Amino acid sequence: MKVLILSATGCMGSGLVEALKNDPKFQVSAFTRDPDSDSAKSIQQAGITIFKGDFSDKEALEKAFAAGFDAVFFTIFPDLAGGDTDIEQAQNIIDAVKRHGVKQVLYGSVARTGTQESFDRAYRNLPEDSFLRVYWPKKWKIEELVRSSGADWTIIKPPTFVQNLVRPQYVAMMFPELPTSLVIKDATDPNLPQWWVDGSDTGRFAAEALKNPERFRNKDITIGTELLTMNEMVEKLRKASGKDVQLYKWPADEWEATKTHMIHSVKRNFGEFGYDPEGGNPKEYGFEFTPISKWLEDEKNQKGTWLAQ
């Protein structure tokens, strides 16, 4: 089977590359913006062909898809500027899927899409221009594009990645103070349980859909490893790093300002979504997820991060 992995250097894509690269049943190619990045170079060293381009570049996508593939995996970073670039990129991909007769499409979405009652409850207290108002609905719209592609599809819906607290590129956006001050500025209720997962596990899970297409055909699957509060996550970070990691105590004026902050406003209202106790760990598939503590304490995951400094 010939597989094209778009978003090949992200958490999900790299996990899928790792799961397939040594399997003789699969001929894997990758698509990335920067073939010279360290993560892309490691893919090339595994003998995997890399196509250069981004999802807005229709010519680059056409060149890649023209090589002929049975299956395609993709996930899309949200348009943080408030536009519809992410929707347009997804449309470009689905158009290519249709033109080239791709038989199977795997999409990495996000947990909780489609639970409109939860959205309505959360949106009541949000300003009209809040990023939260468009994030999940846009993810759902991309899912709908996938479902209408004409190909067999599997939509995988992960929750929060543990990598958000560790990997430099993610920490810089989500928790910029953490590496230097060992303080987590998070507006989520510290006692609110939420699902966490190793992002690369979602890619490994996607590999199961390629290996067993009938079992995963036309299914939406929410996955997650552990249901943890931020207080519990801080304890795991302390143990893994040997450092005195703390949760930030918000002064009243800063707490008020979180209402309009792109990321903090989302976290602040996260509790309005609630959580699904059965929302993760789909045991019916017999997939073994990486325990969060095991991932955090693994030296290869710590390398080059604040955990090992």
JSON list of C-alpha atoms in Angstrom, two decimals, residues 54-245:
[
{"chain": "A", "resi": 54, "resn": "ASP", "atom": "CA", "xyz": [2.41, 23.56, 2.23]},
{"chain": "A", "resi": 55, "resn": "PHE", "atom": "CA", "xyz": [-1.31, 22.91, 2.00]},
{"chain": "A", "resi": 56, "resn": "SER", "atom": "CA", "xyz": [-2.01, 26.27, 0.39]},
{"chain": "A", "resi": 57, "resn": "ASP", "atom": "CA", "xyz": [0.28, 25.37, -2.52]},
{"chain": "A", "resi": 58, "resn": "LYS", "atom": "CA", "xyz": [-1.98, 23.51, -4.94]},
{"chain": "A", "resi": 59, "resn": "GLU", "atom": "CA", "xyz": [0.88, 22.82, -7.36]},
{"chain": "A", "resi": 60, "resn": "ALA", "atom": "CA", "xyz": [2.98, 21.21, -4.63]},
{"chain": "A", "resi": 61, "resn": "LEU", "atom": "CA", "xyz": [0.04, 19.07, -3.54]},
{"chain": "A", "resi": 62, "resn": "GLU", "atom": "CA", "xyz": [-0.62, 18.08, -7.16]},
{"chain": "A", "resi": 63, "resn": "LYS", "atom": "CA", "xyz": [3.00, 17.03, -7.61]},
{"chain": "A", "resi": 64, "resn": "ALA", "atom": "CA", "xyz": [2.84, 14.86, -4.51]},
{"chain": "A", "resi": 65, "resn": "PHE", "atom": "CA", "xyz": [-0.55, 13.26, -5.23]},
{"chain": "A", "resi": 66, "resn": "ALA", "atom": "CA", "xyz": [0.44, 12.59, -8.85]},
{"chain": "A", "resi": 67, "resn": "ALA", "atom": "CA", "xyz": [2.83, 9.92, -7.55]},
{"chain": "A", "resi": 68, "resn": "GLY", "atom": "CA", "xyz": [-0.28, 7.83, -6.86]},
{"chain": "A", "resi": 69, "resn": "PHE", "atom": "CA", "xyz": [-1.35, 6.80, -3.37]},
{"chain": "A", "resi": 70, "resn": "ASP", "atom": "CA", "xyz": [-3.84, 4.39, -1.87]},
{"chain": "A", "resi": 71, "resn": "ALA", "atom": "CA", "xyz": [-4.14, 6.30, 1.40]},
{"chain": "A", "resi": 72, "resn": "VAL", "atom": "CA", "xyz": [-3.50, 9.79, 2.73]},
{"chain": "A", "resi": 73, "resn": "PHE", "atom": "CA", "xyz": [-3.14, 11.09, 6.28]},
{"chain": "A", "resi": 74, "resn": "PHE", "atom": "CA", "xyz": [-3.40, 14.74, 7.26]},
{"chain": "A", "resi": 75, "resn": "THR", "atom": "CA", "xyz": [-4.03, 17.14, 10.09]},
{"chain": "A", "resi": 76, "resn": "ILE", "atom": "CA", "xyz": [-4.18, 20.92, 9.86]},
{"chain": "A", "resi": 77, "resn": "PHE", "atom": "CA", "xyz": [-2.97, 23.62, 12.22]},
{"chain": "A", "resi": 78, "resn": "PRO", "atom": "CA", "xyz": [-5.74, 26.13, 12.95]},
{"chain": "A", "resi": 79, "resn": "ASP", "atom": "CA", "xyz": [-5.71, 29.58, 11.37]},
{"chain": "A", "resi": 80, "resn": "LEU", "atom": "CA", "xyz": [-4.75, 31.63, 14.43]},
{"chain": "A", "resi": 81, "resn": "ALA", "atom": "CA", "xyz": [-5.25, 34.89, 12.53]},
{"chain": "A", "resi": 82, "resn": "GLY", "atom": "CA", "xyz": [-9.00, 34.33, 12.44]},
{"chain": "A", "resi": 83, "resn": "GLY", "atom": "CA", "xyz": [-9.29, 33.60, 8.73]},
{"chain": "A", "resi": 84, "resn": "ASP", "atom": "CA", "xyz": [-10.29, 30.47, 6.84]},
{"chain": "A", "resi": 85, "resn": "THR", "atom": "CA", "xyz": [-6.87, 29.34, 5.63]},
{"chain": "A", "resi": 86, "resn": "ASP", "atom": "CA", "xyz": [-7.28, 26.01, 7.45]},
{"chain": "A", "resi": 87, "resn": "ILE", "atom": "CA", "xyz": [-10.60, 25.31, 5.71]},
{"chain": "A", "resi": 88, "resn": "GLU", "atom": "CA", "xyz": [-9.15, 26.28, 2.34]},
{"chain": "A", "resi": 89, "resn": "GLN", "atom": "CA", "xyz": [-6.13, 24.02, 2.91]},
{"chain": "A", "resi": 90, "resn": "ALA", "atom": "CA", "xyz": [-8.39, 21.10, 3.81]},
{"chain": "A", "resi": 91, "resn": "GLN", "atom": "CA", "xyz": [-10.39, 21.71, 0.65]},
{"chain": "A", "resi": 92, "resn": "ASN", "atom": "CA", "xyz": [-7.19, 21.64, -1.40]},
{"chain": "A", "resi": 93, "resn": "ILE", "atom": "CA", "xyz": [-6.31, 18.27, 0.08]},
{"chain": "A", "resi": 94, "resn": "ILE", "atom": "CA", "xyz": [-9.77, 16.79, -0.43]},
{"chain": "A", "resi": 95, "resn": "ASP", "atom": "CA", "xyz": [-9.86, 18.09, -4.01]},
{"chain": "A", "resi": 96, "resn": "ALA", "atom": "CA", "xyz": [-6.57, 16.27, -4.66]},
{"chain": "A", "resi": 97, "resn": "VAL", "atom": "CA", "xyz": [-7.96, 13.12, -3.02]},
{"chain": "A", "resi": 98, "resn": "LYS", "atom": "CA", "xyz": [-10.91, 13.19, -5.42]},
{"chain": "A", "resi": 99, "resn": "ARG", "atom": "CA", "xyz": [-8.81, 13.97, -8.52]},
{"chain": "A", "resi": 100, "resn": "HIS", "atom": "CA", "xyz": [-6.40, 11.14, -7.91]},
{"chain": "A", "resi": 101, "resn": "GLY", "atom": "CA", "xyz": [-8.82, 8.50, -6.66]},
{"chain": "A", "resi": 102, "resn": "VAL", "atom": "CA", "xyz": [-7.30, 8.03, -3.20]},
{"chain": "A", "resi": 103, "resn": "LYS", "atom": "CA", "xyz": [-9.14, 5.14, -1.57]},
{"chain": "A", "resi": 104, "resn": "GLN", "atom": "CA", "xyz": [-8.61, 5.91, 2.13]},
{"chain": "A", "resi": 105, "resn": "VAL", "atom": "CA", "xyz": [-8.32, 9.20, 4.04]},
{"chain": "A", "resi": 106, "resn": "LEU", "atom": "CA", "xyz": [-7.22, 9.53, 7.66]},
{"chain": "A", "resi": 107, "resn": "TYR", "atom": "CA", "xyz": [-7.74, 12.87, 9.40]},
{"chain": "A", "resi": 108, "resn": "GLY", "atom": "CA", "xyz": [-6.41, 13.94, 12.79]},
{"chain": "A", "resi": 109, "resn": "SER", "atom": "CA", "xyz": [-9.08, 16.18, 14.28]},
{"chain": "A", "resi": 110, "resn": "VAL", "atom": "CA", "xyz": [-9.71, 17.03, 17.96]},
{"chain": "A", "resi": 111, "resn": "ALA", "atom": "CA", "xyz": [-11.83, 15.62, 20.77]},
{"chain": "A", "resi": 112, "resn": "ARG", "atom": "CA", "xyz": [-15.32, 17.05, 21.37]},
{"chain": "A", "resi": 113, "resn": "THR", "atom": "CA", "xyz": [-16.18, 18.10, 17.82]},
{"chain": "A", "resi": 114, "resn": "GLY", "atom": "CA", "xyz": [-19.87, 17.69, 17.14]},
{"chain": "A", "resi": 115, "resn": "THR", "atom": "CA", "xyz": [-21.00, 18.07, 20.76]},
{"chain": "A", "resi": 116, "resn": "GLN", "atom": "CA", "xyz": [-22.98, 21.21, 20.05]},
{"chain": "A", "resi": 117, "resn": "GLU", "atom": "CA", "xyz": [-24.70, 21.32, 23.44]},
{"chain": "A", "resi": 118, "resn": "SER", "atom": "CA", "xyz": [-21.30, 21.68, 25.09]},
{"chain": "A", "resi": 119, "resn": "PHE", "atom": "CA", "xyz": [-20.35, 24.42, 22.65]},
{"chain": "A", "resi": 120, "resn": "ASP", "atom": "CA", "xyz": [-23.52, 26.40, 23.29]},
{"chain": "A", "resi": 121, "resn": "ARG", "atom": "CA", "xyz": [-22.93, 26.21, 27.03]},
{"chain": "A", "resi": 122, "resn": "ALA", "atom": "CA", "xyz": [-19.36, 27.44, 26.68]},
{"chain": "A", "resi": 123, "resn": "TYR", "atom": "CA", "xyz": [-20.11, 30.20, 24.19]},
{"chain": "A", "resi": 124, "resn": "ARG", "atom": "CA", "xyz": [-22.58, 32.04, 26.41]},
{"chain": "A", "resi": 125, "resn": "ASN", "atom": "CA", "xyz": [-19.83, 33.94, 28.21]},
{"chain": "A", "resi": 126, "resn": "LEU", "atom": "CA", "xyz": [-17.45, 34.48, 25.30]},
{"chain": "A", "resi": 127, "resn": "PRO", "atom": "CA", "xyz": [-16.96, 37.61, 23.19]},
{"chain": "A", "resi": 128, "resn": "GLU", "atom": "CA", "xyz": [-18.09, 37.34, 19.58]},
{"chain": "A", "resi": 129, "resn": "ASP", "atom": "CA", "xyz": [-14.51, 37.38, 18.25]},
{"chain": "A", "resi": 130, "resn": "SER", "atom": "CA", "xyz": [-13.28, 34.64, 20.59]},
{"chain": "A", "resi": 131, "resn": "PHE", "atom": "CA", "xyz": [-11.04, 32.04, 18.96]},
{"chain": "A", "resi": 132, "resn": "LEU", "atom": "CA", "xyz": [-12.94, 29.38, 20.88]},
{"chain": "A", "resi": 133, "resn": "ARG", "atom": "CA", "xyz": [-16.12, 30.17, 18.94]},
{"chain": "A", "resi": 134, "resn": "VAL", "atom": "CA", "xyz": [-14.55, 29.05, 15.66]},
{"chain": "A", "resi": 135, "resn": "TYR", "atom": "CA", "xyz": [-11.97, 26.41, 16.62]},
{"chain": "A", "resi": 136, "resn": "TRP", "atom": "CA", "xyz": [-14.20, 23.35, 17.13]},
{"chain": "A", "resi": 137, "resn": "PRO", "atom": "CA", "xyz": [-16.79, 24.27, 14.48]},
{"chain": "A", "resi": 138, "resn": "LYS", "atom": "CA", "xyz": [-14.00, 24.64, 11.90]},
{"chain": "A", "resi": 139, "resn": "LYS", "atom": "CA", "xyz": [-12.54, 21.30, 12.89]},
{"chain": "A", "resi": 140, "resn": "TRP", "atom": "CA", "xyz": [-16.01, 19.84, 12.39]},
{"chain": "A", "resi": 141, "resn": "LYS", "atom": "CA", "xyz": [-16.29, 21.48, 8.98]},
{"chain": "A", "resi": 142, "resn": "ILE", "atom": "CA", "xyz": [-13.01, 19.84, 7.93]},
{"chain": "A", "resi": 143, "resn": "GLU", "atom": "CA", "xyz": [-14.36, 16.51, 9.19]},
{"chain": "A", "resi": 144, "resn": "GLU", "atom": "CA", "xyz": [-17.39, 17.02, 6.97]},
{"chain": "A", "resi": 145, "resn": "LEU", "atom": "CA", "xyz": [-15.11, 17.59, 3.98]},
{"chain": "A", "resi": 146, "resn": "VAL", "atom": "CA", "xyz": [-13.37, 14.31, 4.78]},
{"chain": "A", "resi": 147, "resn": "ARG", "atom": "CA", "xyz": [-16.67, 12.45, 5.07]},
{"chain": "A", "resi": 148, "resn": "SER", "atom": "CA", "xyz": [-17.77, 13.78, 1.69]},
{"chain": "A", "resi": 149, "resn": "SER", "atom": "CA", "xyz": [-14.49, 12.91, -0.06]},
{"chain": "A", "resi": 150, "resn": "GLY", "atom": "CA", "xyz": [-15.81, 9.73, -1.66]},
{"chain": "A", "resi": 151, "resn": "ALA", "atom": "CA", "xyz": [-12.97, 7.76, -0.05]},
{"chain": "A", "resi": 152, "resn": "ASP", "atom": "CA", "xyz": [-13.19, 5.47, 2.94]},
{"chain": "A", "resi": 153, "resn": "TRP", "atom": "CA", "xyz": [-12.33, 7.61, 5.95]},
{"chain": "A", "resi": 154, "resn": "THR", "atom": "CA", "xyz": [-11.28, 7.43, 9.57]},
{"chain": "A", "resi": 155, "resn": "ILE", "atom": "CA", "xyz": [-11.34, 10.52, 11.79]},
{"chain": "A", "resi": 156, "resn": "ILE", "atom": "CA", "xyz": [-9.20, 10.33, 14.91]},
{"chain": "A", "resi": 157, "resn": "LYS", "atom": "CA", "xyz": [-10.02, 12.78, 17.69]},
{"chain": "A", "resi": 158, "resn": "PRO", "atom": "CA", "xyz": [-7.27, 13.21, 20.29]},
{"chain": "A", "resi": 159, "resn": "PRO", "atom": "CA", "xyz": [-7.44, 15.45, 23.38]},
{"chain": "A", "resi": 160, "resn": "THR", "atom": "CA", "xyz": [-4.54, 17.52, 24.79]},
{"chain": "A", "resi": 161, "resn": "PHE", "atom": "CA", "xyz": [-1.05, 16.33, 23.83]},
{"chain": "A", "resi": 162, "resn": "VAL", "atom": "CA", "xyz": [1.48, 15.84, 26.62]},
{"chain": "A", "resi": 163, "resn": "GLN", "atom": "CA", "xyz": [3.99, 17.30, 24.15]},
{"chain": "A", "resi": 164, "resn": "ASN", "atom": "CA", "xyz": [2.36, 20.71, 24.73]},
{"chain": "A", "resi": 165, "resn": "LEU", "atom": "CA", "xyz": [4.09, 20.80, 28.12]},
{"chain": "A", "resi": 166, "resn": "VAL", "atom": "CA", "xyz": [7.48, 19.59, 26.93]},
{"chain": "A", "resi": 167, "resn": "ARG", "atom": "CA", "xyz": [8.47, 20.08, 23.29]},
{"chain": "A", "resi": 168, "resn": "PRO", "atom": "CA", "xyz": [10.08, 23.51, 22.73]},
{"chain": "A", "resi": 169, "resn": "GLN", "atom": "CA", "xyz": [7.97, 24.44, 19.71]},
{"chain": "A", "resi": 170, "resn": "TYR", "atom": "CA", "xyz": [4.74, 23.69, 21.57]},
{"chain": "A", "resi": 171, "resn": "VAL", "atom": "CA", "xyz": [5.77, 25.10, 24.94]},
{"chain": "A", "resi": 172, "resn": "ALA", "atom": "CA", "xyz": [6.74, 28.38, 23.26]},
{"chain": "A", "resi": 173, "resn": "MET", "atom": "CA", "xyz": [3.12, 28.88, 22.23]},
{"chain": "A", "resi": 174, "resn": "MET", "atom": "CA", "xyz": [1.24, 27.25, 25.09]},
{"chain": "A", "resi": 175, "resn": "PHE", "atom": "CA", "xyz": [3.39, 27.73, 28.21]},
{"chain": "A", "resi": 176, "resn": "PRO", "atom": "CA", "xyz": [6.26, 30.12, 27.38]},
{"chain": "A", "resi": 177, "resn": "GLU", "atom": "CA", "xyz": [7.19, 30.75, 31.03]},
{"chain": "A", "resi": 178, "resn": "LEU", "atom": "CA", "xyz": [7.60, 27.08, 31.88]},
{"chain": "A", "resi": 179, "resn": "PRO", "atom": "CA", "xyz": [11.19, 26.37, 30.69]},
{"chain": "A", "resi": 180, "resn": "THR", "atom": "CA", "xyz": [12.74, 29.33, 32.54]},
{"chain": "A", "resi": 181, "resn": "SER", "atom": "CA", "xyz": [10.51, 29.87, 35.58]},
{"chain": "A", "resi": 182, "resn": "LEU", "atom": "CA", "xyz": [9.13, 26.33, 36.03]},
{"chain": "A", "resi": 183, "resn": "VAL", "atom": "CA", "xyz": [5.70, 27.91, 36.31]},
{"chain": "A", "resi": 184, "resn": "ILE", "atom": "CA", "xyz": [2.70, 26.74, 34.30]},
{"chain": "A", "resi": 185, "resn": "LYS", "atom": "CA", "xyz": [0.38, 29.61, 33.41]},
{"chain": "A", "resi": 186, "resn": "ASP", "atom": "CA", "xyz": [-2.83, 27.78, 32.72]},
{"chain": "A", "resi": 187, "resn": "ALA", "atom": "CA", "xyz": [-6.34, 29.16, 33.12]},
{"chain": "A", "resi": 188, "resn": "THR", "atom": "CA", "xyz": [-7.99, 25.74, 33.37]},
{"chain": "A", "resi": 189, "resn": "ASP", "atom": "CA", "xyz": [-9.53, 24.85, 36.71]},
{"chain": "A", "resi": 190, "resn": "PRO", "atom": "CA", "xyz": [-6.62, 22.91, 38.28]},
{"chain": "A", "resi": 191, "resn": "ASN", "atom": "CA", "xyz": [-9.05, 20.35, 39.69]},
{"chain": "A", "resi": 192, "resn": "LEU", "atom": "CA", "xyz": [-10.88, 19.74, 36.42]},
{"chain": "A", "resi": 193, "resn": "PRO", "atom": "CA", "xyz": [-10.10, 16.33, 34.88]},
{"chain": "A", "resi": 194, "resn": "GLN", "atom": "CA", "xyz": [-9.19, 16.34, 31.20]},
{"chain": "A", "resi": 195, "resn": "TRP", "atom": "CA", "xyz": [-7.93, 13.71, 28.80]},
{"chain": "A", "resi": 196, "resn": "TRP", "atom": "CA", "xyz": [-4.24, 13.65, 27.86]},
{"chain": "A", "resi": 197, "resn": "VAL", "atom": "CA", "xyz": [-2.41, 11.59, 25.25]},
{"chain": "A", "resi": 198, "resn": "ASP", "atom": "CA", "xyz": [1.04, 11.15, 23.74]},
{"chain": "A", "resi": 199, "resn": "GLY", "atom": "CA", "xyz": [0.56, 12.85, 20.38]},
{"chain": "A", "resi": 200, "resn": "SER", "atom": "CA", "xyz": [2.67, 10.27, 18.57]},
{"chain": "A", "resi": 201, "resn": "ASP", "atom": "CA", "xyz": [0.30, 7.56, 19.84]},
{"chain": "A", "resi": 202, "resn": "THR", "atom": "CA", "xyz": [-2.40, 9.12, 17.67]},
{"chain": "A", "resi": 203, "resn": "GLY", "atom": "CA", "xyz": [-0.18, 8.47, 14.66]},
{"chain": "A", "resi": 204, "resn": "ARG", "atom": "CA", "xyz": [0.44, 4.91, 15.74]},
{"chain": "A", "resi": 205, "resn": "PHE", "atom": "CA", "xyz": [-3.30, 4.51, 16.16]},
{"chain": "A", "resi": 206, "resn": "ALA", "atom": "CA", "xyz": [-3.80, 5.82, 12.61]},
{"chain": "A", "resi": 207, "resn": "ALA", "atom": "CA", "xyz": [-1.47, 3.07, 11.44]},
{"chain": "A", "resi": 208, "resn": "GLU", "atom": "CA", "xyz": [-3.95, 0.54, 12.83]},
{"chain": "A", "resi": 209, "resn": "ALA", "atom": "CA", "xyz": [-6.59, 2.00, 10.52]},
{"chain": "A", "resi": 210, "resn": "LEU", "atom": "CA", "xyz": [-4.29, 1.42, 7.55]},
{"chain": "A", "resi": 211, "resn": "LYS", "atom": "CA", "xyz": [-3.51, -2.12, 8.62]},
{"chain": "A", "resi": 212, "resn": "ASN", "atom": "CA", "xyz": [-7.17, -2.98, 9.31]},
{"chain": "A", "resi": 213, "resn": "PRO", "atom": "CA", "xyz": [-9.17, -0.74, 6.95]},
{"chain": "A", "resi": 214, "resn": "GLU", "atom": "CA", "xyz": [-12.48, -2.57, 7.25]},
{"chain": "A", "resi": 215, "resn": "ARG", "atom": "CA", "xyz": [-12.48, -2.35, 11.03]},
{"chain": "A", "resi": 216, "resn": "PHE", "atom": "CA", "xyz": [-11.87, 1.42, 10.95]},
{"chain": "A", "resi": 217, "resn": "ARG", "atom": "CA", "xyz": [-13.90, 2.23, 7.84]},
{"chain": "A", "resi": 218, "resn": "ASN", "atom": "CA", "xyz": [-15.98, 5.43, 8.13]},
{"chain": "A", "resi": 219, "resn": "LYS", "atom": "CA", "xyz": [-15.56, 5.79, 11.88]},
{"chain": "A", "resi": 220, "resn": "ASP", "atom": "CA", "xyz": [-15.06, 8.76, 14.20]},
{"chain": "A", "resi": 221, "resn": "ILE", "atom": "CA", "xyz": [-12.86, 7.65, 17.08]},
{"chain": "A", "resi": 222, "resn": "THR", "atom": "CA", "xyz": [-12.03, 9.70, 20.17]},
{"chain": "A", "resi": 223, "resn": "ILE", "atom": "CA", "xyz": [-8.85, 8.56, 21.88]},
{"chain": "A", "resi": 224, "resn": "GLY", "atom": "CA", "xyz": [-7.09, 9.47, 25.10]},
{"chain": "A", "resi": 225, "resn": "THR", "atom": "CA", "xyz": [-4.71, 7.88, 27.56]},
{"chain": "A", "resi": 226, "resn": "GLU", "atom": "CA", "xyz": [-5.38, 9.27, 31.02]},
{"chain": "A", "resi": 227, "resn": "LEU", "atom": "CA", "xyz": [-7.89, 11.57, 32.66]},
{"chain": "A", "resi": 228, "resn": "LEU", "atom": "CA", "xyz": [-5.77, 13.99, 34.72]},
{"chain": "A", "resi": 229, "resn": "THR", "atom": "CA", "xyz": [-6.21, 17.36, 36.41]},
{"chain": "A", "resi": 230, "resn": "MET", "atom": "CA", "xyz": [-3.54, 20.04, 36.02]},
{"chain": "A", "resi": 231, "resn": "ASN", "atom": "CA", "xyz": [-2.63, 19.46, 39.66]},
{"chain": "A", "resi": 232, "resn": "GLU", "atom": "CA", "xyz": [-1.98, 15.80, 38.88]},
{"chain": "A", "resi": 233, "resn": "MET", "atom": "CA", "xyz": [-0.04, 16.70, 35.74]},
{"chain": "A", "resi": 234, "resn": "VAL", "atom": "CA", "xyz": [2.19, 19.06, 37.72]},
{"chain": "A", "resi": 235, "resn": "GLU", "atom": "CA", "xyz": [3.06, 16.21, 40.09]},
{"chain": "A", "resi": 236, "resn": "LYS", "atom": "CA", "xyz": [4.05, 14.04, 37.14]},
{"chain": "A", "resi": 237, "resn": "LEU", "atom": "CA", "xyz": [6.21, 16.84, 35.72]},
{"chain": "A", "resi": 238, "resn": "ARG", "atom": "CA", "xyz": [7.93, 17.29, 39.09]},
{"chain": "A", "resi": 239, "resn": "LYS", "atom": "CA", "xyz": [8.73, 13.59, 39.29]},
{"chain": "A", "resi": 240, "resn": "ALA", "atom": "CA", "xyz": [9.96, 13.38, 35.69]},
{"chain": "A", "resi": 241, "resn": "SER", "atom": "CA", "xyz": [12.13, 16.51, 35.88]},
{"chain": "A", "resi": 242, "resn": "GLY", "atom": "CA", "xyz": [13.20, 16.56, 39.52]},
{"chain": "A", "resi": 243, "resn": "LYS", "atom": "CA", "xyz": [12.27, 20.26, 39.46]},
{"chain": "A", "resi": 244, "resn": "ASP", "atom": "CA", "xyz": [9.86, 22.27, 41.58]},
{"chain": "A", "resi": 245, "resn": "VAL", "atom": "CA", "xyz": [7.21, 22.90, 38.93]}
]
